[in-house]
């Protein structure tokens, strides 16, 4: 009777551990999918979701992220500011540089896009 009891206890314990592992991986996968949807389903610059652009603009989300809010153009502009002499900044460049040096991203057009205003 004793060996059967221990085999049952070991089987139940292993089943619990396996269930915990499977549940943990499922949770990690759900978080990864949520993060991926957030990255691919929203504009990095303005934060507006892709469906809004697909429903209300002629070019859709892809045209918006490759045109008006191309994140690489923002990066190139920041690099341009970093390499340019501060005395040669225009008013707009000075404004953005001041915000960047204070780690303030308030100049980003959050929840705003010219594509949606027309």
XYZ file of C-alpha atoms in Angstrom:
118
model
C 0.000 0.000 0.000
C 2.832 2.409 0.807
C 4.567 2.344 -2.615
C 1.273 3.057 -4.371
C 0.646 6.005 -2.031
C 4.082 7.502 -2.782
C 3.654 6.995 -6.518
C 0.324 8.838 -6.383
C 1.848 11.710 -4.344
C 4.802 11.988 -6.747
C 2.458 11.944 -9.753
C 0.271 14.692 -8.258
C 3.329 16.787 -7.336
C 4.799 16.487 -10.821
C 1.446 17.393 -12.351
C 1.268 20.545 -10.200
C 4.799 21.602 -11.145
C 4.056 20.988 -14.815
C 0.842 23.047 -14.577
C 2.713 25.941 -12.944
C 5.389 25.884 -15.654
C 2.821 25.781 -18.471
C 0.822 28.608 -16.881
C 3.946 30.749 -16.487
C 4.912 30.278 -20.125
C 1.367 31.095 -21.241
C 1.488 34.315 -19.221
C 4.868 35.250 -20.704
C 3.549 34.575 -24.203
C 0.483 36.745 -23.548
C 2.681 39.618 -22.331
C 4.928 39.280 -25.382
C 1.930 39.291 -27.732
C 0.480 42.339 -25.971
C 3.791 44.197 -26.276
C 4.084 43.212 -29.933
C 0.559 44.467 -30.641
C 1.399 47.730 -28.890
C 4.544 48.166 -30.992
C 3.051 47.222 -34.365
C -0.473 48.526 -33.823
C 0.287 52.086 -32.710
C 2.271 54.955 -34.130
C 5.531 55.270 -32.185
C 5.421 59.072 -32.423
C 1.792 60.031 -31.765
C 0.485 56.857 -30.127
C -2.692 56.710 -32.224
C -3.786 53.177 -33.098
C -3.465 51.782 -36.609
C -7.193 51.231 -37.109
C -7.851 54.967 -36.791
C -5.509 55.716 -39.678
C -6.797 52.802 -41.729
C -10.390 54.021 -41.276
C -9.922 57.777 -41.680
C -6.961 58.366 -44.003
C -6.411 57.452 -47.615
C -2.919 55.999 -47.157
C -3.645 54.160 -43.934
C -1.330 53.406 -41.051
C 1.620 52.345 -43.183
C 1.643 55.631 -45.108
C 1.420 57.555 -41.829
C 4.362 55.757 -40.197
C 6.484 55.944 -43.341
C 5.653 59.584 -43.992
C 4.523 62.120 -41.424
C 5.612 60.206 -38.342
C 8.576 58.229 -39.586
C 10.465 57.435 -36.387
C 13.769 57.289 -38.255
C 13.339 60.893 -39.406
C 12.973 61.907 -35.757
C 16.136 59.992 -34.878
C 18.044 61.603 -37.756
C 16.850 65.026 -36.597
C 18.079 64.330 -33.058
C 21.453 63.226 -34.426
C 21.543 66.360 -36.579
C 20.967 68.482 -33.480
C 23.642 66.623 -31.564
C 26.225 67.257 -34.303
C 25.268 70.860 -35.068
C 26.807 73.824 -33.222
C 24.372 75.190 -30.653
C 24.968 78.746 -31.886
C 23.697 77.770 -35.336
C 20.330 76.401 -34.145
C 17.114 77.801 -35.553
C 14.294 78.626 -33.156
C 12.641 75.250 -33.646
C 15.913 73.391 -33.237
C 16.629 75.288 -30.005
C 13.165 74.428 -28.705
C 13.600 70.702 -29.380
C 17.188 70.699 -28.066
C 16.117 72.332 -24.796
C 13.445 69.682 -24.345
C 15.858 66.862 -25.168
C 18.518 68.059 -22.744
C 15.923 68.117 -19.963
C 14.672 64.635 -20.957
C 11.281 66.112 -21.771
C 9.461 64.669 -24.786
C 6.695 67.262 -24.647
C 7.480 68.371 -28.187
C 6.284 65.019 -29.560
C 2.799 65.249 -31.097
C 1.102 62.901 -28.624
C -2.390 61.936 -29.812
C -2.096 64.377 -32.712
C -1.559 63.792 -36.420
C -1.973 66.137 -39.349
C -3.186 63.153 -41.392
C -6.365 63.094 -39.294
C -7.119 66.828 -39.282
C -8.105 67.195 -42.926
